[in-house]
C-alpha positions as CSV (number, residue, x, y, z in Angstrom):
1,M,88.7,16.6,-68.9
2,S,85.7,16.1,-71.1
3,L,82.1,16.3,-69.8
4,G,81.8,12.5,-70.3
5,N,84.9,11.8,-68.3
6,K,83.8,14.1,-65.5
7,I,80.6,12.2,-65.2
8,F,81.8,8.6,-65.6
9,H,85.3,8.6,-64.2
10,R,84.2,7.6,-60.7
11,T,83.9,3.8,-60.1
12,A,81.1,4.3,-57.6
13,F,79.0,6.3,-60.0
14,K,79.5,3.8,-62.8
15,R,78.5,1.0,-60.4
16,T,75.3,2.8,-59.4
17,I,74.4,3.4,-63.1
18,F,75.1,-0.3,-63.9
19,F,72.8,-1.6,-61.1
20,L,70.2,1.0,-61.8
21,L,69.8,0.0,-65.5
22,C,70.0,-3.7,-64.6
23,D,67.3,-3.3,-62.0
24,I,65.0,-1.5,-64.4
25,I,65.4,-4.3,-67.0
26,L,65.0,-7.1,-64.3
27,I,61.9,-5.5,-62.8
28,A,60.3,-5.1,-66.2
29,L,61.1,-8.7,-67.0
30,S,59.8,-9.9,-63.7
31,C,56.5,-8.1,-64.3
32,F,56.2,-9.6,-67.8
33,L,57.0,-13.1,-66.4
34,G,54.4,-12.6,-63.7
35,F,51.7,-12.3,-66.4
36,L,53.3,-15.1,-68.4
37,L,53.1,-17.5,-65.5
38,R,49.7,-16.4,-64.4
39,F,48.2,-17.2,-67.9
40,D,50.3,-20.4,-68.4
41,G,52.4,-18.8,-71.2
42,A,49.4,-17.6,-73.3
43,I,48.7,-13.9,-72.7
44,D,45.7,-12.5,-74.3
45,P,46.7,-9.4,-76.4
46,K,44.0,-7.4,-74.5
47,Y,46.4,-7.5,-71.5
48,F,49.3,-5.8,-73.3
49,P,48.3,-2.2,-72.3
50,M,47.9,-3.4,-68.8
51,I,51.4,-5.0,-68.8
52,K,52.9,-1.8,-70.0
53,A,51.1,0.3,-67.3
54,F,52.0,-2.3,-64.6
55,I,55.7,-2.1,-65.6
56,G,55.5,1.7,-65.8
57,L,54.4,1.8,-62.1
58,A,56.5,-1.1,-60.8
59,A,59.9,0.0,-62.1
60,P,60.1,3.6,-60.6
61,L,58.5,2.5,-57.3
62,T,61.0,-0.3,-56.9
63,I,64.0,2.0,-57.8
64,I,62.7,4.5,-55.2
65,F,62.6,1.9,-52.4
66,F,66.0,0.5,-53.4
67,A,67.4,4.0,-53.1
68,I,65.7,4.5,-49.7
69,E,67.3,1.3,-48.5
70,R,70.7,2.6,-49.9
71,L,71.1,-0.5,-52.0
72,Y,73.1,1.5,-54.6
73,S,75.7,2.5,-52.0
74,I,76.5,-1.1,-50.9
75,S,79.6,-3.0,-52.1
76,W,78.1,-6.3,-53.2
77,S,81.5,-8.0,-53.0
78,F,80.7,-8.3,-49.3
79,I,77.0,-9.1,-49.5
80,S,75.6,-10.8,-46.4
81,I,72.2,-11.7,-44.8
82,R,71.8,-8.1,-43.7
83,E,71.9,-6.8,-47.3
84,I,69.6,-9.6,-48.5
85,I,67.1,-8.5,-45.8
86,K,67.4,-4.9,-47.0
87,L,66.7,-6.1,-50.6
88,G,63.7,-8.1,-49.5
89,R,62.3,-5.2,-47.5
90,A,62.6,-2.9,-50.5
91,I,60.8,-5.4,-52.8
92,V,58.0,-6.0,-50.3
93,L,57.4,-2.3,-49.7
94,S,57.5,-1.4,-53.4
95,F,55.1,-4.1,-54.5
96,A,52.8,-3.5,-51.5
97,S,52.7,0.1,-52.5
98,L,52.0,-1.0,-56.1
99,G,49.1,-3.1,-54.8
100,A,47.7,-0.2,-53.0
101,I,47.9,2.0,-56.1
102,L,46.2,-0.7,-58.2
103,F,43.4,-1.0,-55.6
104,I,42.8,2.8,-55.9
105,L,42.9,2.5,-59.7
106,K,40.8,-0.7,-59.9
107,D,38.0,1.1,-61.9
108,H,40.4,2.6,-64.4
109,E,40.0,1.0,-67.8
110,L,43.6,-0.1,-67.9
111,F,43.4,-2.1,-64.7
112,Q,39.8,-3.5,-64.8
113,G,40.0,-7.2,-64.0
114,F,43.7,-7.0,-63.0
115,P,44.7,-10.4,-61.5
116,R,46.0,-9.7,-58.0
117,S,48.2,-12.8,-57.9
118,I,50.5,-11.2,-60.5
119,I,51.7,-8.8,-57.8
120,F,53.0,-11.7,-55.7
121,I,54.4,-13.6,-58.6
122,S,56.2,-10.6,-60.0
123,A,57.6,-9.6,-56.6
124,S,59.0,-13.1,-56.0
125,I,60.7,-13.1,-59.4
126,A,62.1,-9.5,-58.9
127,F,63.6,-10.6,-55.5
128,F,65.2,-13.7,-57.0
129,S,66.6,-11.9,-60.1
130,T,67.9,-8.7,-58.4
131,G,69.3,-10.8,-55.6
132,T,71.1,-13.2,-58.1
133,L,72.6,-10.1,-59.9
134,R,74.0,-8.9,-56.6
135,F,75.3,-12.3,-55.5
136,A,77.0,-12.8,-58.9
137,K,80.1,-10.7,-58.0
138,R,80.6,-12.4,-54.6
139,I,80.2,-15.9,-56.2
140,Y,82.9,-14.9,-58.8
141,L,85.3,-13.5,-56.1
142,Y,84.8,-16.4,-53.7
143,G,84.9,-19.1,-56.4
144,I,86.7,-18.9,-59.6
145,K,88.9,-15.8,-59.1
146,N,89.9,-16.6,-55.5
147,N,90.8,-20.2,-56.3
148,R,92.8,-19.1,-59.3
149,N,94.8,-16.6,-57.1
150,N,95.3,-19.2,-54.4
151,N,96.7,-21.7,-56.8
152,K,99.2,-19.4,-58.5
153,D,100.4,-17.4,-55.4
154,A,102.7,-19.4,-53.1
155,S,104.2,-16.4,-51.4
156,K,101.2,-15.5,-49.2
157,R,101.6,-15.3,-45.5
158,N,99.7,-17.9,-43.5
159,I,97.5,-16.2,-40.9
160,L,95.2,-17.2,-38.1
161,I,92.2,-15.2,-36.8
162,V,91.7,-15.2,-33.0
163,G,88.0,-14.9,-32.5
164,A,85.3,-16.6,-34.6
165,G,82.5,-14.2,-33.7
166,E,80.8,-11.6,-35.9
167,T,84.0,-9.5,-36.3
168,G,86.2,-12.5,-37.2
169,E,83.6,-13.7,-39.7
170,K,83.5,-10.2,-41.4
171,L,87.3,-10.0,-41.5
172,A,87.5,-13.5,-43.0
173,R,84.9,-12.7,-45.6
174,H,86.9,-9.6,-46.6
175,I,90.2,-11.5,-46.8
176,I,88.6,-14.2,-49.0
177,A,86.9,-11.8,-51.3
178,T,89.9,-9.4,-51.8
179,P,91.8,-10.3,-55.0
180,N,95.6,-10.5,-54.9
181,I,95.7,-10.2,-51.1
182,L,99.0,-11.3,-49.5
183,Y,97.3,-13.3,-46.8
184,S,96.3,-17.0,-46.8
185,L,93.7,-17.6,-44.0
186,K,94.4,-21.0,-42.5
187,G,91.8,-21.0,-39.7
188,F,90.2,-19.5,-36.6
189,I,90.7,-20.1,-32.9
190,D,88.0,-19.4,-30.3
191,D,87.3,-20.5,-26.7
192,N,83.6,-21.0,-27.4
193,P,83.1,-24.8,-27.2
194,M,80.1,-24.5,-29.6
195,K,82.3,-23.2,-32.4
196,Q,85.0,-25.9,-32.2
197,G,85.4,-27.6,-35.6
198,V,82.8,-25.4,-37.3
199,L,83.4,-24.1,-40.8
200,I,83.1,-20.3,-41.4
201,H,83.2,-19.5,-45.2
202,G,84.9,-22.9,-45.6
203,I,87.6,-22.0,-43.0
204,K,87.7,-24.3,-39.9
205,V,87.8,-23.2,-36.2
206,L,90.9,-25.2,-35.3
207,G,90.8,-25.0,-31.5
208,K,90.9,-22.9,-28.4
209,I,93.3,-20.0,-27.6
210,E,95.4,-22.1,-25.2
211,E,96.2,-24.4,-28.2
212,L,97.7,-21.5,-30.2
213,P,101.4,-22.6,-30.1
214,K,100.5,-26.1,-31.4
215,I,98.2,-24.8,-34.2
216,V,100.9,-22.3,-35.2
217,A,103.4,-25.1,-35.6
218,Q,101.0,-27.3,-37.5
219,K,99.8,-24.7,-40.0
220,E,103.1,-22.8,-40.3
221,I,101.4,-19.6,-39.2
222,K,103.4,-16.4,-39.7
223,E,100.9,-13.8,-38.3
224,I,97.9,-13.7,-36.1
225,I,95.0,-11.2,-36.1
226,I,93.0,-10.7,-32.9
227,A,89.4,-10.0,-33.8
228,M,87.7,-9.8,-30.5
229,P,86.5,-6.2,-29.9
230,S,84.8,-7.0,-26.6
231,A,87.6,-9.1,-25.2
232,L,89.0,-8.2,-21.8
233,P,92.7,-7.0,-21.6
234,K,93.5,-10.1,-19.6
235,T,92.4,-12.3,-22.6
236,I,94.4,-10.2,-25.1
237,K,97.5,-10.3,-22.9
238,E,97.3,-14.1,-22.6
239,T,96.9,-14.4,-26.4
240,V,99.9,-12.2,-27.0
241,E,102.0,-14.2,-24.5
242,L,101.0,-17.5,-26.2
243,A,101.9,-16.0,-29.7
244,R,105.3,-15.0,-28.4
245,Q,105.9,-18.5,-27.1
246,A,105.0,-19.7,-30.6
247,K,107.7,-17.3,-32.0
248,I,105.0,-15.1,-33.7
249,E,106.3,-11.6,-33.9
250,K,103.6,-10.1,-36.2
251,I,100.5,-9.6,-34.1
252,K,97.7,-7.3,-35.2
253,I,94.3,-6.4,-33.6
254,L,91.0,-4.9,-34.6
255,P,89.9,-1.8,-32.6
256,G,87.9,-2.6,-29.5
257,T,85.0,-0.3,-30.4
258,K,81.3,-0.8,-30.7
259,E,81.3,0.9,-34.1
260,I,83.5,-1.7,-35.7
261,L,80.5,-4.1,-35.7
262,E,78.3,-1.6,-37.5
263,E,80.7,-1.0,-40.4
264,K,82.4,-3.0,-43.0
265,V,85.4,-4.7,-41.4
266,S,88.5,-4.7,-43.5
267,L,92.3,-4.9,-43.3
268,S,92.5,-1.1,-43.1
269,N,90.9,-1.4,-39.6
270,L,93.9,-3.4,-38.3
271,R,96.6,-1.9,-36.2
272,E,99.6,-3.1,-34.2
273,I,99.1,-4.3,-30.6
274,S,99.6,-1.4,-28.2
275,I,100.4,-1.1,-24.5
276,E,96.8,0.1,-24.0
277,D,95.6,-3.3,-25.2
278,L,97.6,-5.1,-22.6
279,L,97.3,-2.7,-19.6
280,G,93.7,-1.5,-20.2
281,R,91.4,-2.3,-17.3
282,D,88.2,-4.3,-17.4
283,P,85.4,-1.8,-18.3
284,I,83.3,-0.2,-15.7
285,D,79.5,0.1,-16.0
286,I,78.4,3.5,-17.1
287,D,74.9,4.8,-16.7
288,T,74.5,6.5,-20.1
289,H,70.9,7.4,-19.4
290,A,72.0,9.5,-16.4
291,I,74.7,11.2,-18.5
292,K,72.1,12.0,-21.2
293,E,69.9,13.7,-18.7
294,Y,72.4,16.5,-18.0
295,I,74.3,16.6,-21.3
296,T,71.8,16.2,-24.1
297,D,70.5,19.6,-25.4
298,K,72.6,21.4,-22.9
299,I,75.3,24.0,-23.3
300,V,78.6,22.5,-22.2
301,L,82.0,24.2,-21.5
302,V,85.2,22.3,-21.3
303,T,88.4,24.0,-20.1
304,G,91.7,22.6,-21.0
305,A,89.9,21.2,-24.0
306,A,93.0,20.6,-26.1
307,G,94.7,18.4,-23.6
308,S,94.8,14.7,-23.4
309,I,91.7,14.4,-21.2
310,G,89.9,17.5,-22.5
311,S,90.1,16.5,-26.2
312,V,88.7,13.0,-25.6
313,L,86.1,14.4,-23.2
314,C,84.9,16.7,-26.0
315,E,84.5,13.7,-28.3
316,Q,82.6,11.8,-25.7
317,I,80.3,14.8,-25.0
318,L,79.5,15.2,-28.7
319,K,78.1,11.6,-28.7
320,F,75.5,12.7,-26.2
321,K,74.2,15.5,-28.5
322,P,74.7,18.7,-26.6
323,K,73.1,21.9,-27.8
324,K,76.5,23.5,-27.8
325,L,80.0,22.5,-26.8
326,I,82.5,25.3,-26.0
327,A,86.1,24.1,-26.1
328,L,88.4,26.5,-24.2
329,D,92.2,26.3,-24.0
330,Q,95.1,28.8,-23.8
331,R,97.4,27.0,-26.2
332,E,96.9,28.3,-29.8
333,T,98.4,25.4,-31.7
334,A,96.8,22.7,-29.6
335,L,93.4,24.4,-30.0
336,F,93.9,24.6,-33.8
337,Y,94.4,20.9,-34.1
338,L,91.5,20.2,-31.7
339,K,89.3,22.3,-33.9
340,R,90.3,20.4,-37.0
341,D,89.8,17.0,-35.3
342,L,86.5,17.8,-33.7
343,N,85.0,19.4,-36.8
344,K,85.9,16.2,-38.7
345,F,84.4,14.1,-35.8
346,W,81.2,16.2,-36.0
347,K,80.9,15.7,-39.8
348,N,81.0,11.9,-39.3
349,S,78.5,12.1,-36.4
350,F,74.7,12.1,-36.1
351,L,74.4,15.8,-35.3
352,A,72.6,17.9,-38.0
353,E,74.1,21.3,-36.9
354,N,77.6,22.0,-35.8
355,P,77.4,22.7,-32.0
356,L,81.1,23.5,-31.6
357,D,82.7,26.8,-30.5
358,F,86.4,27.2,-29.9
359,V,87.7,29.8,-27.5
360,L,91.4,30.8,-26.9
361,A,91.5,32.0,-23.3
362,D,93.4,31.8,-20.0
363,I,91.3,30.5,-17.1
364,C,93.0,33.1,-14.8
365,D,91.7,36.0,-16.9
366,K,88.6,37.0,-14.9
367,N,87.3,39.5,-17.5
368,K,87.7,37.1,-20.4
369,I,86.1,34.1,-18.5
370,D,83.2,36.4,-17.4
371,K,82.6,37.4,-21.0
372,I,82.6,33.8,-22.2
373,F,80.0,32.8,-19.6
374,N,78.0,35.9,-20.4
375,K,78.0,35.0,-24.1
376,F,77.3,31.3,-23.9
377,H,75.7,30.7,-20.4
378,P,76.9,27.1,-20.1
379,N,74.7,24.7,-18.2
380,V,77.6,22.3,-17.5
381,V,81.3,23.0,-16.9
382,F,84.0,20.3,-17.1
383,H,87.2,21.9,-15.7
384,A,90.2,20.0,-17.0
385,A,92.6,22.9,-17.4
386,A,95.6,22.6,-15.0
387,Y,99.4,22.4,-14.8
388,K,100.1,18.7,-14.2
389,H,103.8,17.9,-14.6
390,V,105.3,17.2,-11.1
391,P,109.0,18.2,-11.8
392,M,108.0,21.5,-13.5
393,M,105.7,22.6,-10.7
394,E,108.4,21.9,-8.1
395,D,110.4,24.7,-9.8
396,A,107.3,26.9,-10.3
397,P,105.0,26.7,-7.3
398,D,103.7,30.2,-8.0
399,E,102.4,29.1,-11.4
400,A,100.8,26.0,-9.8
401,V,98.9,28.2,-7.3
402,K,98.0,30.8,-9.9
403,N,96.8,28.5,-12.6
404,N,95.5,25.5,-10.7
405,I,94.0,27.0,-7.5
406,F,93.0,30.5,-8.6
407,G,92.1,29.3,-12.1
408,T,89.7,26.8,-10.6
409,L,88.4,29.5,-8.2
410,N,87.8,31.9,-11.1
411,V,86.0,29.5,-13.4
412,G,84.0,28.0,-10.4
413,Q,82.8,31.4,-9.1
414,T,81.9,32.5,-12.6
415,A,79.9,29.4,-13.0
416,L,78.1,30.3,-9.8
417,K,77.5,33.8,-11.0
418,Y,75.8,32.7,-14.2
419,N,73.9,29.8,-12.5
420,A,75.6,26.9,-14.2
421,E,73.9,23.6,-13.2
422,K,77.1,21.4,-12.9
423,F,80.8,22.0,-12.3
424,V,83.0,18.9,-12.6
425,M,86.7,19.3,-11.9
426,V,89.3,16.8,-13.1
427,S,91.7,15.9,-10.2
428,T,94.5,13.3,-9.7
429,D,95.6,10.6,-7.4
430,K,98.6,12.8,-6.6
431,A,96.2,14.9,-4.5
432,I,96.1,12.2,-1.9
433,N,98.6,12.8,0.9
434,P,100.6,14.9,-1.6
435,T,104.4,15.1,-1.5
436,S,104.6,17.3,-4.6
437,I,103.7,20.9,-5.3
438,M,101.4,19.8,-8.2
439,G,99.6,17.3,-6.0
440,A,99.2,19.8,-3.2
441,S,97.8,22.4,-5.6
442,K,95.2,19.9,-6.9
443,R,94.3,19.0,-3.3
444,M,93.5,22.6,-2.8
445,C,91.5,22.7,-6.0
446,E,89.3,19.9,-4.6
447,K,88.8,21.9,-1.4
448,V,87.9,25.0,-3.4
449,C,85.2,23.0,-5.1
450,V,83.8,21.7,-1.8
451,W,83.9,25.3,-0.4
452,L,82.1,26.7,-3.4
453,N,79.5,24.1,-3.3
454,Q,78.8,24.7,0.5
455,S,79.0,28.5,0.6
456,G,78.9,29.8,-2.9
457,G,82.3,31.5,-2.2
458,S,82.9,35.0,-1.1
459,P,81.9,38.2,-3.0
460,K,85.5,39.3,-2.5
461,W,86.8,36.4,-4.6
462,G,85.0,36.9,-7.9
463,Q,81.4,37.8,-7.3
464,A,80.1,41.3,-8.4
465,P,80.3,43.9,-5.6
466,P,77.1,44.8,-3.8
467,P,75.2,47.9,-5.2
468,A,75.8,51.2,-3.5
469,S,72.9,52.9,-1.7
470,S,71.8,56.5,-2.3
471,A,73.8,57.5,0.8
472,G,77.0,56.1,-0.7
473,R,77.1,53.1,1.6
474,S,77.1,49.5,0.3
475,E,74.0,47.5,0.9
476,P,74.3,44.4,3.1
477,V,75.5,41.4,1.2
478,P,72.6,38.9,0.7
479,S,73.3,35.3,1.8
480,I,74.5,33.3,-1.1
481,V,72.5,30.1,-1.9
482,P,74.7,28.1,-4.3
483,S,72.8,27.0,-7.4
484,T,75.8,25.2,-9.1
485,K,76.5,21.6,-8.0
486,F,80.3,21.1,-7.7
487,C,82.2,17.8,-7.7
488,A,85.7,16.5,-8.5
489,V,86.9,13.3,-10.1
490,R,90.2,11.7,-9.0
491,F,92.0,9.0,-11.0
492,G,95.5,7.7,-11.8
493,N,97.7,8.0,-14.9
494,V,96.1,8.0,-18.3
495,L,97.8,5.8,-20.9
496,G,99.4,7.7,-23.7
497,S,98.5,11.2,-22.4
498,Q,100.8,14.1,-23.2
499,G,104.0,14.0,-21.1
500,S,103.1,10.6,-19.5
501,V,105.5,7.8,-19.3
502,V,104.2,5.8,-22.3
503,P,105.0,8.4,-25.1
504,I,108.3,9.1,-23.4
505,F,109.3,5.4,-23.4
506,Q,108.1,5.2,-27.1
507,K,110.5,8.0,-28.1
508,Q,113.4,6.4,-26.2
509,I,112.8,3.0,-27.8
510,E,112.6,4.6,-31.3
511,K,116.1,6.1,-30.6
512,G,117.5,2.7,-29.6
513,G,117.4,3.4,-25.9
514,P,118.2,3.6,-23.1
515,V,114.8,3.5,-21.6
516,E,114.9,5.6,-18.4
517,V,113.0,4.3,-15.3
518,T,113.2,6.2,-12.1
519,D,113.1,3.2,-9.7
520,S,112.8,-0.6,-10.1
521,E,110.0,-0.6,-7.5
522,M,108.0,2.4,-8.7
523,K,104.3,1.6,-9.4
524,R,101.5,3.5,-10.9
525,Y,97.7,3.1,-11.6
526,F,96.8,3.3,-15.2
527,M,93.5,3.8,-17.2
528,V,92.7,4.5,-20.8
529,T,91.6,8.0,-21.8
530,A,88.1,7.0,-22.9
531,E,87.4,5.3,-19.5
532,A,88.7,8.4,-17.6
533,C,86.4,10.7,-19.6
534,L,83.3,8.4,-19.1
535,L,84.1,8.4,-15.4
536,I,84.2,12.2,-15.4
537,M,80.9,12.4,-17.1
538,Q,79.4,9.8,-14.8
539,A,80.5,11.8,-11.8
540,G,78.8,14.9,-13.2
541,A,75.5,12.9,-13.3
542,I,75.6,11.9,-9.6
543,G,77.6,14.8,-8.1
544,N,75.5,17.4,-6.3
545,S,77.1,18.2,-2.9
546,G,80.8,18.9,-3.4
547,E,81.9,15.2,-3.6
548,V,85.3,14.0,-4.7
549,F,84.8,10.8,-6.7
550,V,87.5,8.2,-6.8
551,L,87.8,5.0,-8.8
552,D,88.9,1.6,-7.6
553,M,91.5,1.2,-10.3
554,G,92.5,-2.3,-9.6
555,K,96.2,-3.3,-9.3
556,P,99.0,-0.8,-9.9
557,V,101.5,-1.5,-12.6
558,K,105.3,-1.6,-12.1
559,I,106.9,1.0,-14.3
560,L,109.8,-1.4,-15.0
561,D,107.3,-4.1,-16.2
562,L,105.7,-1.4,-18.4
563,A,109.0,-0.5,-20.0
564,R,109.9,-4.1,-20.7
565,E,106.5,-4.8,-22.2
566,M,106.8,-1.8,-24.5
567,I,110.3,-2.9,-25.7
568,R,108.9,-6.3,-26.5
569,L,105.9,-4.7,-28.4
570,A,108.5,-2.8,-30.5
571,G,110.1,-6.1,-31.5
572,Y,113.2,-5.9,-29.3
573,K,114.5,-7.8,-26.3
574,P,114.7,-5.8,-23.0
575,D,118.2,-5.4,-21.6
576,V,119.6,-7.0,-24.7
577,D,118.6,-4.9,-27.7
578,I,117.3,-1.9,-25.6
579,P,119.0,-1.2,-22.3
580,I,117.0,0.0,-19.2
581,V,118.7,2.5,-16.8
582,F,117.5,3.7,-13.4
583,T,117.6,7.5,-12.9
584,G,116.4,7.8,-9.3
585,I,113.2,9.3,-7.8
586,R,112.8,13.0,-8.6
587,Q,111.7,15.6,-6.0
588,G,108.0,15.4,-5.2
589,E,107.6,11.9,-6.6
590,K,106.4,8.8,-4.7
591,L,107.2,5.2,-5.2
592,F,103.5,4.3,-4.9
593,E,100.6,6.5,-5.6
594,E,97.4,6.3,-3.6
595,I,94.0,6.5,-5.1
596,V,91.7,5.9,-2.1
597,T,92.0,6.5,1.7
598,E,90.1,5.2,4.6
599,N,87.6,8.1,4.4
600,E,85.6,6.7,1.4
601,S,82.1,5.5,1.0
602,P,80.5,3.6,-1.9
603,T,78.1,5.0,-4.5
604,K,75.4,3.2,-6.4
605,Y,78.0,2.6,-9.2
606,E,80.4,-0.3,-8.8
607,K,84.1,0.8,-8.4
608,I,83.2,4.5,-7.9
609,F,83.6,5.8,-4.4
610,I,83.2,9.2,-2.6
611,S,86.1,10.8,-0.6
612,H,84.8,13.1,2.1
613,L,87.0,16.2,2.6
614,G,84.9,17.8,5.2
615,N,83.7,21.4,5.6
616,N,86.3,24.1,4.9
617,G,84.2,26.9,6.4
618,D,85.5,30.4,6.7
619,D,89.1,29.2,6.8
620,M,89.2,28.9,3.0
621,E,88.8,32.6,2.5
622,R,91.7,33.3,4.8
623,I,93.9,30.7,3.1
624,L,93.2,32.2,-0.3
625,K,94.2,35.6,1.0
626,E,97.5,34.2,2.2
627,F,98.1,32.6,-1.2
628,K,97.3,35.8,-3.0
629,Q,99.7,37.8,-0.7
630,A,102.5,35.3,-1.3
631,L,101.9,35.6,-5.0
632,L,102.1,39.4,-4.9
633,E,105.3,39.2,-3.0
634,M,106.6,36.5,-5.4
635,D,107.7,34.5,-2.4
636,K,108.1,30.9,-3.7
637,E,109.2,29.5,-0.4
638,R,106.2,30.9,1.4
639,I,104.0,29.5,-1.4
640,K,105.5,26.0,-0.9
641,E,105.1,26.3,2.8
642,L,101.4,27.2,2.5
643,L,100.7,24.4,0.0
644,M,102.4,21.7,2.0
645,S,100.7,22.9,5.3
646,R,97.3,22.7,3.6
647,K,97.6,19.3,2.0
648,H,95.4,17.3,4.4
């Protein structure tokens, strides 16, 4: 490739050069016209040197401020009021700076007697001319070219946008401005009474969401796009049900994220409706200020970082600008992918320096965990590492105790040793009145956290031994004053997490069925991963005395209903195209999971409660000894007996 091709082959570069050259010409012309208008078309030749000097100052100043406002990075096919404001601000700042320079140089021979009104006249012309240049492409796309394409292409799919707010407007603008697009936008629907009948880019708001079936029939709609990022799951579900009534099978949605309103909305943002959109709960209020106080500029360690909860937790923590984030996991492949994803996440974030460290380690390895704490000295620990699959732990109770209980104990006591400020453990609704080995082990983990918070733990279980005296006898052990604040967070199933029912159903549907449901009456609580992680972080902000936080998760969902909904989302009919079979409840499972008991009290945050487990006292040390002895003897039955006897 020649040097010329290397320089000019990129469209973005050529666009920048085009606008740069045009701006220089237009600014020079604006300055000249400023003089021409000021002197009623008759410029005295003595002003010619002044005009040249004026242009010589105005052009580079304006280009600099255009670059500061990033006007050369904007796609002017989608110009809006926001871009016009940026353009106006750049013009005002550049000509104001020019006025200040001319004031300083007022005694220079070139600028003696300079008419100040020329600055305002030239600035106005520059704003009009550079703005017209940038509007020209949009006028072309919206007018001549778009009408030509609409007239000659009868094969476009008629679509309807649900939501006539800012996101819907941006999406409509993108559809209208994109040449050769296969969509024909026929209208909007929105429940806001103030928007009924209003035209947005010439497209009418045709009615409310409840009128969807009628509007679909009238306009021969083939596809709908839901453009309501802040809509509640209930609203989305109602919209989907109405679309199904209208025989619309193609339903797409824009992501429900805050960021979508800050970026250019396009068709590439669209995705298919997912089960998370329909089952997601109404959002809870999160005190972000409280989270910032203990995360920002702190060193944070996440165990089990490559898991479903841990990985999203790492992303959420990064948003609060930690000084360092240590992601720890024992799974090599999962940690590899986490490293790739988080490094990409960091590059697109606001953080100047990469705060990430990735550590391959087992939480049960005392020496390795101690070295990690000694190296990084984390201020905050989020302990998400655990074995979580109920059927697997029924067959391996020794691993449940070793990893869940003693792993928690090891990380917790090491956090105490190195004076971490916070220790937040991820728990589960299966820890309430547990009937499974996994649930009972997590119940014990909660008790371990309470015990560590109250007593600091025993030196025999992870603290360094007391120093020996000159006589060879150990010195008395000083009383331990816990400096680390422990708490746990308990919640239900996370939608789409690894090994959960949602991805299992998806695979079964992809294979054509059958979809396997344990029992027709089985119910579970569900929440989205992001909400679970925010709750964990919120708990860390208010936890300081061994609390177990629980969430009012609303109504449980029937697993059978979930299976049927997922089959419909895949475009099939339940029990017709895809069969559903019942396999029976497995050992350790419940028909209904509990999330709260009678022993709860409210917190200052709505829907977040505290479960009081009581004081474990010296009994915990004896229990841990019994577990350790059973592990040494590899006595699985004894381990099960100990777990189930300590579940309350």
